[in-house]
Amino acid sequence: MKRKISYSCLFLMLLFPSWTLAGDFGKDDPSGNPGEWYVGTNPAAAKQPILFVHGLNSSSNTWWNENDMYDVAYRSGYKTAFIDLYPQKDMWANGALLAAKLKEIHDYFGGKVVVVAHSKGGIDTQSALVHYGADRYVSKVITLSSPHHGSQLADLAYSNWAGWLAAIIGSKNEATASLQTGYMSQFRSQTDGSSGMIPFYTMGGTSWGGFGGSLYWGGLYLSGYGSNDGAVTIASSRLPNAQEVAIGKWDHKTVKEGSSTFSIFQSLLSSSPTHNVGSRKESALKANTSSFIRGGEYTKHSKESFWVEVGAERINIDWLATNVIEDVYLTSPDGEVTELKPSGKDQGSYFNGAIHHVGTVENPIEGEWKVSSLSKKPGAYLLNVGFTSPLNDDLGVTTTEKGVSIQSNMISGVTQHTMFEFYPKGKAVSQSVKGIGAMLNAGEGTYNLTTDIESDYKGKPFNRTIIQSVYLNQNGQIVKQ
């Protein structure tokens, strides 16, 4: 279904933000009606039409609400269209829907469109073109920080420790499940050999925003996997057989703002399509060896402890909970107590609405540290301790069908416990089978592995949590990217 957006109406919406057409970005404001699409006012020049595709937990509104992308595109002389997809469904449901609507949009404009897609919208777009035959309606695709190899934050949301919190705040859904790096390995294997001749161009960001901001703590967790924009790593933003346009100091929000990136990709909009060229490819299965994770439910009291090894340079503590907790304290091995203060709601895509309680300790003393909280309301929590330490680079992780193994020249006496959750083959998560042990033998599907390790480093204890996602094919082999 098509609707018209007048430029004068847009101007009024910018003056009065409560005037919206499709729902503000975020969990607490309903998204637009999936399948509806909107046409912007034609500028005098009426250049190449652009279709803007939103990402996870978002809507078409994201391109003009607190964003000047529509404004910049209009003033630059381009025809525009915007579409609402399912905010919490996988690339298969959204790919089928987008393919059907791309035909309508193509017929309306009388020719092919350029797609500019943010985040998961880039995956939905590729699904529509490759798997649902919509490539005939598109001349090229530009993806803005799309997790083409999945998101380690989605892996975290489906991990053994974070599952409590993710389930309570509603982050476990088809979309999040499909963005696990293991699931995306399977999608890449089904898709990359059939990409056709439609050129893809990618962009990615390296900023997390300010300390305590909505993307900062996601960026800090993802830093164990490499440079990122607070939600997606640079490695994941790169697509095989696509051209990387730019990597800039954008976070996951500013990368889709017109004043930030339109001028970067504008030259591509009206140029003649070129054949895809290879971009750098990095494995999304790299393990993060810098974190300690715990989580669960609480009624009033909750406690966790962890060991800091010799030589650690910094620890960052994030106690993420379903509600503001006035009393969250960090106790050092020598008895010093520090309050972890609330730093605001998470506004990312995977733990949206949960409250961060944070603290940083420089040059922490070695030994056992403790975190305790007292809450007036029951809920769920997730403790994430990030270590800056020479030990991180010394730890190696190998994952095979037989399990997870830890290698290091500097540690001894490793105690290891791996819990996996299994999600069978299929477009939707239909069941969860939890298991303890090394073998991945529940059948074809996505396995989310949470491995807790404890060992000695230079004669003193330390802890780490390794979270991974892999896909086993019908032959019982891990699908690798």
CSV table of C-alpha atoms in Angstrom, one decimal:
chain,number,residue,atom,x,y,z
A,1,MET,CA,0.0,0.0,0.0
A,2,LYS,CA,1.4,3.4,-1.0
A,3,ARG,CA,1.1,6.7,0.8
A,4,LYS,CA,2.3,10.1,-0.1
A,5,ILE,CA,4.5,12.2,2.1
A,6,SER,CA,4.4,15.9,1.3
A,7,TYR,CA,7.5,17.9,1.9
A,8,SER,CA,5.5,20.5,3.7
A,9,CYS,CA,4.1,17.8,6.0
A,10,LEU,CA,7.7,16.7,6.7
A,11,PHE,CA,8.6,20.2,7.6
A,12,LEU,CA,5.7,20.3,10.1
A,13,MET,CA,6.8,17.0,11.6
A,14,LEU,CA,10.3,18.3,12.1
A,15,LEU,CA,8.8,21.3,13.9
A,16,PHE,CA,6.4,19.2,15.9
A,17,PRO,CA,8.1,15.8,16.5
A,18,SER,CA,4.8,14.2,17.8
A,19,TRP,CA,3.5,14.3,14.2
A,20,THR,CA,4.6,11.0,12.8
A,21,LEU,CA,3.4,8.7,10.0
A,22,ALA,CA,4.9,5.3,11.0
A,23,GLY,CA,6.0,5.3,14.6
A,24,ASP,CA,9.1,6.5,16.2
A,25,PHE,CA,12.3,4.4,16.3
A,26,GLY,CA,12.4,2.2,19.4
A,27,LYS,CA,10.6,-0.5,21.3
A,28,ASP,CA,8.1,1.7,23.1
A,29,ASP,CA,6.6,3.2,20.0
A,30,PRO,CA,4.8,1.0,17.5
A,31,SER,CA,6.4,0.6,14.1
A,32,GLY,CA,4.5,1.3,10.9
A,33,ASN,CA,2.2,-1.1,9.2
A,34,PRO,CA,4.4,-3.8,7.4
A,35,GLY,CA,4.0,-3.6,3.7
A,36,GLU,CA,3.0,0.1,3.5
A,37,TRP,CA,5.3,2.3,1.5
A,38,TYR,CA,5.5,6.1,1.2
A,39,VAL,CA,6.6,8.4,-1.6
A,40,GLY,CA,8.3,11.7,-0.8
A,41,THR,CA,7.5,14.9,-2.7
A,42,ASN,CA,9.2,15.0,-6.1
A,43,PRO,CA,11.9,17.7,-6.2
A,44,ALA,CA,12.3,19.9,-9.3
A,45,ALA,CA,15.3,18.0,-10.6
A,46,ALA,CA,13.6,14.6,-10.0
A,47,LYS,CA,16.8,12.5,-10.1
A,48,GLN,CA,17.2,8.7,-9.7
A,49,PRO,CA,14.6,7.3,-7.2
A,50,ILE,CA,15.9,6.0,-3.9
A,51,LEU,CA,14.1,3.5,-1.7
A,52,PHE,CA,15.2,3.7,2.0
A,53,VAL,CA,14.9,0.4,4.0
A,54,HIS,CA,15.0,0.5,7.8
A,55,GLY,CA,16.6,-2.0,10.2
A,56,LEU,CA,15.8,-4.1,13.3
A,57,ASN,CA,13.1,-2.8,15.7
A,58,SER,CA,12.6,0.3,13.5
A,59,SER,CA,10.3,1.7,10.9
A,60,SER,CA,10.2,4.0,7.8
A,61,ASN,CA,10.0,6.9,10.3
A,62,THR,CA,13.6,6.4,11.2
A,63,TRP,CA,14.6,8.3,8.0
A,64,TRP,CA,13.0,11.6,8.9
A,65,ASN,CA,12.3,11.5,12.7
A,66,GLU,CA,15.4,13.1,14.3
A,67,ASN,CA,17.1,12.4,11.0
A,68,ASP,CA,17.7,14.7,8.1
A,69,MET,CA,18.2,11.9,5.5
A,70,TYR,CA,14.9,12.6,3.7
A,71,ASP,CA,15.6,16.4,3.9
A,72,VAL,CA,19.1,16.0,2.4
A,73,ALA,CA,17.9,13.6,-0.4
A,74,TYR,CA,15.0,16.0,-1.3
A,75,ARG,CA,17.2,19.1,-1.4
A,76,SER,CA,19.8,17.2,-3.5
A,77,GLY,CA,17.1,16.5,-6.1
A,78,TYR,CA,16.3,12.8,-5.6
A,79,LYS,CA,12.9,11.1,-5.7
A,80,THR,CA,12.4,9.1,-2.5
A,81,ALA,CA,10.4,6.2,-1.2
A,82,PHE,CA,10.3,4.6,2.2
A,83,ILE,CA,8.9,1.2,3.3
A,84,ASP,CA,7.8,-0.5,6.5
A,85,LEU,CA,8.9,-4.1,7.0
A,86,TYR,CA,8.4,-6.4,9.9
A,87,PRO,CA,10.5,-5.0,12.8
A,88,GLN,CA,11.1,-8.3,14.5
A,89,LYS,CA,11.0,-10.9,11.7
A,90,ASP,CA,13.8,-12.6,9.9
A,91,MET,CA,15.3,-12.0,6.5
A,92,TRP,CA,13.0,-14.6,4.9
A,93,ALA,CA,9.7,-12.9,5.9
A,94,ASN,CA,11.0,-9.4,5.2
A,95,GLY,CA,12.7,-10.5,2.0
A,96,ALA,CA,9.4,-11.9,0.6
A,97,LEU,CA,7.5,-8.8,1.7
A,98,LEU,CA,10.1,-6.4,0.3
A,99,ALA,CA,10.3,-8.3,-3.1
A,100,ALA,CA,6.5,-7.9,-3.6
A,101,LYS,CA,6.6,-4.2,-2.8
A,102,LEU,CA,9.7,-3.6,-4.9
A,103,LYS,CA,7.6,-4.5,-8.0
A,104,GLU,CA,5.0,-2.0,-7.0
A,105,ILE,CA,7.6,0.7,-6.3
A,106,HIS,CA,9.4,-0.1,-9.6
A,107,ASP,CA,6.1,0.2,-11.5
A,108,TYR,CA,5.2,3.5,-9.8
A,109,PHE,CA,8.5,5.1,-10.7
A,110,GLY,CA,8.6,3.5,-14.1
A,111,GLY,CA,12.1,2.1,-13.6
A,112,LYS,CA,14.7,0.6,-11.3
A,113,VAL,CA,15.4,2.1,-7.9
A,114,VAL,CA,18.6,2.4,-5.8
A,115,VAL,CA,18.1,0.9,-2.3
A,116,VAL,CA,19.8,2.5,0.7
A,117,ALA,CA,19.4,0.2,3.6
A,118,HIS,CA,20.4,0.6,7.3
A,119,SER,CA,21.5,-2.3,9.5
A,120,LYS,CA,19.4,-5.5,9.1
A,121,GLY,CA,17.6,-3.8,6.2
A,122,GLY,CA,20.7,-4.6,4.1
A,123,ILE,CA,20.2,-8.3,4.8
A,124,ASP,CA,16.5,-8.1,4.1
A,125,THR,CA,17.2,-6.4,0.8
A,126,GLN,CA,19.7,-9.0,-0.3
A,127,SER,CA,17.3,-11.7,0.6
A,128,ALA,CA,14.6,-10.0,-1.5
A,129,LEU,CA,17.0,-9.8,-4.5
A,130,VAL,CA,18.6,-13.2,-4.3
A,131,HIS,CA,16.0,-15.5,-2.9
A,132,TYR,CA,12.7,-13.8,-4.0
A,133,GLY,CA,13.6,-12.6,-7.6
A,134,ALA,CA,13.4,-8.8,-7.0
A,135,ASP,CA,16.8,-8.0,-8.6
A,136,ARG,CA,15.0,-6.9,-11.8
A,137,TYR,CA,13.6,-3.9,-9.9
A,138,VAL,CA,16.9,-2.6,-8.4
A,139,SER,CA,19.9,-1.0,-10.0
A,140,LYS,CA,22.2,-1.1,-6.9
A,141,VAL,CA,22.2,-1.4,-3.1
A,142,ILE,CA,24.1,0.7,-0.6
A,143,THR,CA,24.2,-0.8,2.9
A,144,LEU,CA,24.9,1.4,6.0
A,145,SER,CA,26.4,-0.7,8.8
A,146,SER,CA,24.6,-3.9,7.9
A,147,PRO,CA,25.6,-7.0,9.9
A,148,HIS,CA,26.2,-9.1,6.9
A,149,HIS,CA,28.0,-11.7,9.0
A,150,GLY,CA,25.7,-11.4,12.0
A,151,SER,CA,26.0,-9.6,15.3
A,152,GLN,CA,27.9,-10.8,18.4
A,153,LEU,CA,25.3,-8.9,20.4
A,154,ALA,CA,22.7,-11.2,19.0
A,155,ASP,CA,24.9,-14.1,20.1
A,156,LEU,CA,25.0,-12.5,23.6
A,157,ALA,CA,21.2,-12.1,23.7
A,158,TYR,CA,20.8,-15.9,23.0
A,159,SER,CA,23.6,-17.0,25.3
A,160,ASN,CA,23.0,-19.0,28.5
A,161,TRP,CA,23.7,-16.1,30.8
A,162,ALA,CA,21.9,-13.3,29.0
A,163,GLY,CA,18.9,-15.3,27.9
A,164,TRP,CA,17.0,-14.4,31.1
A,165,LEU,CA,17.2,-10.7,30.5
A,166,ALA,CA,16.7,-10.9,26.8
A,167,ALA,CA,13.5,-13.0,27.2
A,168,ILE,CA,12.0,-10.7,29.8
A,169,ILE,CA,12.5,-7.5,27.8
A,170,GLY,CA,11.3,-9.1,24.6
A,171,SER,CA,14.6,-9.2,22.7
A,172,LYS,CA,14.2,-12.9,21.7
A,173,ASN,CA,12.4,-13.0,18.4
A,174,GLU,CA,12.9,-14.2,14.8
A,175,ALA,CA,15.0,-11.2,13.8
A,176,THR,CA,17.5,-11.5,16.7
A,177,ALA,CA,17.7,-15.3,16.3
A,178,SER,CA,18.5,-14.9,12.6
A,179,LEU,CA,21.3,-12.3,13.3
A,180,GLN,CA,23.3,-14.8,15.4
A,181,THR,CA,26.7,-15.2,13.7
A,182,GLY,CA,26.1,-18.9,13.2
A,183,TYR,CA,22.8,-18.5,11.5
A,184,MET,CA,24.3,-15.8,9.3
A,185,SER,CA,27.1,-18.2,8.3
A,186,GLN,CA,24.4,-20.4,6.9
A,187,PHE,CA,22.7,-17.5,5.2
A,188,ARG,CA,26.0,-16.4,3.6
A,189,SER,CA,26.5,-19.9,2.2
A,190,GLN,CA,23.0,-19.9,0.7
A,191,THR,CA,23.3,-16.4,-0.7
A,192,ASP,CA,26.8,-15.4,-1.8
A,193,GLY,CA,27.1,-17.7,-4.7
A,194,SER,CA,23.8,-16.4,-6.2
A,195,SER,CA,24.2,-12.6,-5.8
A,196,GLY,CA,23.7,-11.9,-9.5
A,197,MET,CA,24.9,-8.7,-11.1
A,198,ILE,CA,23.3,-6.1,-8.8
A,199,PRO,CA,26.2,-4.0,-7.4
A,200,PHE,CA,26.4,-3.8,-3.6
A,201,TYR,CA,28.3,-1.1,-1.7
A,202,THR,CA,29.0,-1.0,2.0
A,203,MET,CA,29.8,1.5,4.7
A,204,GLY,CA,30.6,1.0,8.4
A,205,GLY,CA,31.4,3.1,11.4
A,206,THR,CA,33.9,3.1,14.3
A,207,SER,CA,32.3,5.4,16.9
A,208,TRP,CA,30.2,4.3,20.0
A,209,GLY,CA,29.0,7.7,21.0
A,210,GLY,CA,29.8,9.2,24.4
A,211,PHE,CA,30.5,7.4,27.7
A,212,GLY,CA,27.2,6.0,29.1
A,213,GLY,CA,25.4,6.5,25.8
A,214,SER,CA,22.9,4.1,24.3
A,215,LEU,CA,25.6,2.5,22.1
A,216,TYR,CA,28.7,2.8,24.3
A,217,TRP,CA,28.4,-0.4,26.2
A,218,GLY,CA,27.5,-2.4,23.1
A,219,GLY,CA,30.6,-0.9,21.5
A,220,LEU,CA,32.7,-1.8,24.5
A,221,TYR,CA,31.6,-5.4,24.4
A,222,LEU,CA,32.1,-5.6,20.7
A,223,SER,CA,35.6,-4.2,21.0
A,224,GLY,CA,36.7,-7.7,21.9
A,225,TYR,CA,35.8,-8.6,18.3
A,226,GLY,CA,37.3,-5.5,16.6
A,227,SER,CA,36.4,-2.0,15.5
A,228,ASN,CA,32.6,-1.3,15.6
A,229,ASP,CA,29.9,1.3,15.7
A,230,GLY,CA,28.3,0.2,18.9
A,231,ALA,CA,26.1,-2.4,17.3
A,232,VAL,CA,27.9,-3.9,14.2
A,233,THR,CA,31.6,-4.6,13.8
A,234,ILE,CA,33.5,-3.4,10.7
A,235,ALA,CA,34.3,-7.0,9.8
A,236,SER,CA,30.5,-7.8,9.7
A,237,SER,CA,29.6,-4.6,7.7
A,238,ARG,CA,31.8,-5.9,4.9
A,239,LEU,CA,30.0,-8.1,2.3
A,240,PRO,CA,31.7,-10.6,0.0
A,241,ASN,CA,31.7,-9.4,-3.7
A,242,ALA,CA,30.8,-5.9,-2.7
A,243,GLN,CA,32.7,-2.6,-2.8
A,244,GLU,CA,33.4,-0.9,0.5
A,245,VAL,CA,32.7,2.8,0.1
A,246,ALA,CA,34.0,4.2,3.4
A,247,ILE,CA,34.7,3.5,7.0
A,248,GLY,CA,34.1,6.6,9.1
A,249,LYS,CA,33.7,7.9,12.6
A,250,TRP,CA,29.9,7.2,12.7
A,251,ASP,CA,28.0,5.2,15.3
A,252,HIS,CA,25.1,3.0,14.4
A,253,LYS,CA,22.7,5.9,14.6
A,254,THR,CA,24.7,8.6,12.8
A,255,VAL,CA,25.7,6.3,9.9
A,256,LYS,CA,22.1,6.6,8.6
A,257,GLU,CA,21.8,10.4,9.0
A,258,GLY,CA,21.8,12.4,5.9
A,259,SER,CA,24.2,15.1,7.0
A,260,SER,CA,26.7,12.4,8.0
A,261,THR,CA,26.8,10.0,5.0
A,262,PHE,CA,24.7,11.2,2.1
A,263,SER,CA,27.5,13.1,0.5
A,264,ILE,CA,29.7,10.0,0.8
A,265,PHE,CA,27.5,7.8,-1.3
A,266,GLN,CA,25.8,10.4,-3.4
A,267,SER,CA,28.1,9.9,-6.4
A,268,LEU,CA,27.0,6.2,-6.6
A,269,LEU,CA,23.3,7.0,-6.9
A,270,SER,CA,23.3,8.1,-10.6
A,271,SER,CA,26.4,6.5,-11.9
A,272,SER,CA,26.3,3.5,-14.2
A,273,PRO,CA,26.2,0.2,-12.4
A,274,THR,CA,29.5,-1.6,-12.2
A,275,HIS,CA,30.3,-5.3,-11.6
A,276,ASN,CA,30.8,-6.2,-8.0
A,277,VAL,CA,34.4,-6.2,-6.8
A,278,GLY,CA,35.7,-8.1,-3.8
A,279,SER,CA,35.9,-6.4,-0.4
A,280,ARG,CA,38.0,-7.5,2.6
A,281,LYS,CA,36.6,-10.5,4.3
A,282,GLU,CA,37.2,-11.3,8.0
A,283,SER,CA,35.8,-14.2,9.9
A,284,ALA,CA,32.8,-13.5,12.2
A,285,LEU,CA,33.7,-16.6,14.3
A,286,LYS,CA,36.5,-14.8,16.0
A,287,ALA,CA,36.2,-15.3,19.8
A,288,ASN,CA,36.1,-12.5,22.3
A,289,THR,CA,38.5,-13.5,25.1
A,290,SER,CA,38.1,-10.2,27.1
A,291,SER,CA,34.8,-10.7,28.9
A,292,PHE,CA,33.3,-12.3,32.0
A,293,ILE,CA,29.5,-12.8,31.8
A,294,ARG,CA,26.9,-13.8,34.4
A,295,GLY,CA,23.2,-13.3,34.6
A,296,GLY,CA,19.9,-14.5,35.8
A,297,GLU,CA,16.7,-13.6,37.7
A,298,TYR,CA,16.5,-11.9,41.1
A,299,THR,CA,13.8,-11.1,43.6
A,300,LYS,CA,15.6,-8.7,45.9
A,301,HIS,CA,19.2,-9.7,46.4
A,302,SER,CA,21.7,-10.8,43.8
A,303,LYS,CA,25.4,-11.4,44.0
A,304,GLU,CA,28.2,-12.4,41.6
A,305,SER,CA,32.0,-12.7,41.9
A,306,PHE,CA,34.9,-12.8,39.5
A,307,TRP,CA,38.7,-13.0,39.6
A,308,VAL,CA,41.0,-10.4,38.2
A,309,GLU,CA,44.3,-11.7,37.0
A,310,VAL,CA,47.9,-10.4,37.6
A,311,GLY,CA,48.7,-7.6,35.2
A,312,ALA,CA,45.2,-6.5,34.3
A,313,GLU,CA,45.2,-2.8,33.2
A,314,ARG,CA,41.5,-2.0,33.5
A,315,ILE,CA,38.1,-3.5,34.2
A,316,ASN,CA,34.8,-2.1,33.0
A,317,ILE,CA,31.8,-3.3,34.9
A,318,ASP,CA,28.3,-3.1,33.5
A,319,TRP,CA,25.3,-4.4,35.6
A,320,LEU,CA,22.4,-4.4,33.2
A,321,ALA,CA,19.0,-4.9,34.8
A,322,THR,CA,15.3,-4.7,34.0
A,323,ASN,CA,14.8,-1.7,36.3
A,324,VAL,CA,16.8,1.0,38.1
A,325,ILE,CA,18.5,-0.4,41.2
A,326,GLU,CA,19.6,2.1,43.8
A,327,ASP,CA,22.1,-0.2,45.5
A,328,VAL,CA,24.6,-1.9,43.2
A,329,TYR,CA,28.1,-2.2,44.8
A,330,LEU,CA,31.5,-3.4,43.6
A,331,THR,CA,33.8,-4.7,46.4
A,332,SER,CA,37.5,-5.2,45.8
A,333,PRO,CA,39.6,-8.0,47.3
A,334,ASP,CA,40.9,-5.5,49.9
A,335,GLY,CA,37.3,-4.5,50.9
A,336,GLU,CA,37.0,-1.2,49.2
A,337,VAL,CA,33.4,-0.6,48.1
A,338,THR,CA,32.4,1.4,45.0
A,339,GLU,CA,28.8,2.2,43.9
A,340,LEU,CA,27.8,1.3,40.4
A,341,LYS,CA,25.6,4.1,39.3
A,342,PRO,CA,22.7,4.0,36.7
A,343,SER,CA,23.8,5.5,33.4
A,344,GLY,CA,20.5,5.4,31.6
A,345,LYS,CA,18.4,3.0,29.4
A,346,ASP,CA,19.9,0.8,26.7
A,347,GLN,CA,18.6,2.0,23.4
A,348,GLY,CA,20.2,-0.7,21.2
A,349,SER,CA,18.5,-3.4,19.4
A,350,TYR,CA,19.1,-6.4,21.7
A,351,PHE,CA,18.6,-5.2,25.3
A,352,ASN,CA,16.4,-2.2,24.6
A,353,GLY,CA,15.0,-0.6,27.8
A,354,ALA,CA,17.3,-2.3,30.3
A,355,ILE,CA,19.2,-0.1,32.7
A,356,HIS,CA,23.0,0.1,32.8
A,357,HIS,CA,24.8,0.4,36.2
A,358,VAL,CA,28.4,1.0,35.4
A,359,GLY,CA,31.9,1.5,36.7
A,360,THR,CA,35.5,1.4,35.6
A,361,VAL,CA,38.6,0.5,37.7
A,362,GLU,CA,42.1,1.4,36.4
A,363,ASN,CA,44.9,-0.9,37.4
A,364,PRO,CA,42.7,-3.2,39.5
A,365,ILE,CA,44.4,-5.3,42.2
A,366,GLU,CA,44.5,-9.0,41.6
A,367,GLY,CA,42.1,-11.3,43.4
A,368,GLU,CA,38.4,-12.0,43.9
A,369,TRP,CA,36.0,-9.1,43.2
A,370,LYS,CA,32.3,-9.1,44.1
A,371,VAL,CA,29.2,-7.3,42.8
A,372,SER,CA,26.0,-7.2,44.8
A,373,SER,CA,22.6,-5.5,44.3
A,374,LEU,CA,19.5,-4.9,46.3
A,375,SER,CA,16.3,-4.2,44.4
A,376,LYS,CA,12.7,-3.3,45.4
A,377,LYS,CA,11.3,-5.1,42.4
A,378,PRO,CA,12.0,-8.6,41.0
A,379,GLY,CA,13.6,-8.8,37.6
A,380,ALA,CA,16.6,-10.1,35.6
A,381,TYR,CA,20.2,-8.9,35.3
A,382,LEU,CA,23.3,-9.4,33.2
A,383,LEU,CA,26.8,-8.7,34.5
A,384,ASN,CA,29.4,-8.0,31.9
A,385,VAL,CA,33.0,-7.4,33.0
A,386,GLY,CA,35.4,-6.3,30.3
A,387,PHE,CA,39.1,-6.9,30.9
A,388,THR,CA,41.9,-4.9,29.3
A,389,SER,CA,44.7,-7.3,29.9
A,390,PRO,CA,47.8,-8.9,28.2
A,391,LEU,CA,46.1,-12.2,28.9
A,392,ASN,CA,43.4,-11.6,26.3
A,393,ASP,CA,45.9,-11.9,23.4
A,394,ASP,CA,47.4,-15.0,24.8
A,395,LEU,CA,44.1,-17.0,24.9
A,396,GLY,CA,43.2,-19.0,21.9
A,397,VAL,CA,39.8,-20.6,21.2
A,398,THR,CA,39.2,-23.5,18.8
A,399,THR,CA,35.6,-24.6,18.1
A,400,THR,CA,34.8,-27.8,16.2
A,401,GLU,CA,31.9,-30.3,16.0
A,402,LYS,CA,33.5,-32.0,19.0
A,403,GLY,CA,33.4,-28.9,21.2
A,404,VAL,CA,35.3,-25.9,22.4
A,405,SER,CA,39.0,-26.0,23.5
A,406,ILE,CA,41.1,-23.2,25.1
A,407,GLN,CA,44.8,-22.9,24.3
A,408,SER,CA,47.5,-20.8,25.9
A,409,ASN,CA,51.2,-21.0,26.7
A,410,MET,CA,50.7,-19.0,29.9
A,411,ILE,CA,47.9,-20.8,31.8
A,412,SER,CA,47.5,-24.2,33.4
A,413,GLY,CA,44.8,-26.4,34.9
A,414,VAL,CA,41.9,-25.1,32.8
A,415,THR,CA,38.4,-25.8,34.2
A,416,GLN,CA,35.9,-25.5,31.4
A,417,HIS,CA,32.1,-25.7,31.3
A,418,THR,CA,30.2,-25.4,28.0
A,419,MET,CA,26.4,-25.0,27.8
A,420,PHE,CA,24.7,-24.9,24.4
A,421,GLU,CA,21.3,-24.0,23.3
A,422,PHE,CA,20.1,-25.5,20.0
A,423,TYR,CA,17.8,-24.0,17.5
A,424,PRO,CA,16.7,-26.4,14.8
A,425,LYS,CA,16.8,-25.8,11.1
A,426,GLY,CA,13.9,-23.5,10.0
A,427,LYS,CA,12.9,-20.0,9.5
A,428,ALA,CA,11.6,-19.5,13.1
A,429,VAL,CA,12.9,-20.6,16.4
A,430,SER,CA,10.6,-23.5,17.3
A,431,GLN,CA,12.3,-25.0,20.3
A,432,SER,CA,15.4,-24.8,22.6
A,433,VAL,CA,17.4,-27.8,23.6
A,434,LYS,CA,19.9,-27.1,26.3
A,435,GLY,CA,22.8,-29.4,26.8
A,436,ILE,CA,26.0,-29.6,28.8
A,437,GLY,CA,29.1,-31.2,27.2
A,438,ALA,CA,31.4,-31.0,24.3
A,439,MET,CA,29.7,-32.7,21.4
A,440,LEU,CA,27.3,-30.7,19.1
A,441,ASN,CA,25.0,-33.6,18.2
A,442,ALA,CA,21.4,-32.4,18.3
A,443,GLY,CA,21.1,-32.1,14.6
A,444,GLU,CA,21.2,-29.4,11.9
A,445,GLY,CA,20.6,-25.9,13.1
A,446,THR,CA,22.1,-23.0,15.1
A,447,TYR,CA,24.1,-23.7,18.3
A,448,ASN,CA,24.7,-20.9,20.8
A,449,LEU,CA,27.7,-21.9,22.9
A,450,THR,CA,28.5,-20.4,26.3
A,451,THR,CA,31.9,-21.5,27.7
A,452,ASP,CA,33.0,-20.5,31.2
A,453,ILE,CA,36.6,-21.0,31.9
A,454,GLU,CA,38.6,-20.7,35.1
A,455,SER,CA,42.4,-21.2,35.3
A,456,ASP,CA,45.6,-19.9,36.8
A,457,TYR,CA,47.7,-17.1,35.2
A,458,LYS,CA,51.1,-16.5,36.7
A,459,GLY,CA,50.0,-18.5,39.7
A,460,LYS,CA,46.7,-16.6,40.3
A,461,PRO,CA,43.1,-17.4,39.3
A,462,PHE,CA,41.2,-15.7,36.5
A,463,ASN,CA,37.8,-16.0,34.8
A,464,ARG,CA,36.5,-15.6,31.2
A,465,THR,CA,33.3,-16.3,29.4
A,466,ILE,CA,33.5,-17.2,25.7
A,467,ILE,CA,30.2,-16.8,23.7
A,468,GLN,CA,29.9,-18.2,20.2
A,469,SER,CA,27.3,-19.1,17.6
A,470,VAL,CA,27.8,-21.8,15.0
A,471,TYR,CA,25.6,-23.5,12.4
A,472,LEU,CA,25.8,-27.3,11.8
A,473,ASN,CA,24.7,-28.4,8.4
A,474,GLN,CA,22.9,-31.7,7.5
A,475,ASN,CA,26.3,-33.4,7.4
A,476,GLY,CA,27.1,-32.4,11.0
A,477,GLN,CA,29.8,-29.9,9.9
A,478,ILE,CA,30.2,-26.3,11.1
A,479,VAL,CA,29.4,-23.9,8.3
A,480,LYS,CA,32.2,-21.3,8.2
A,481,GLN,CA,32.2,-17.9,6.6
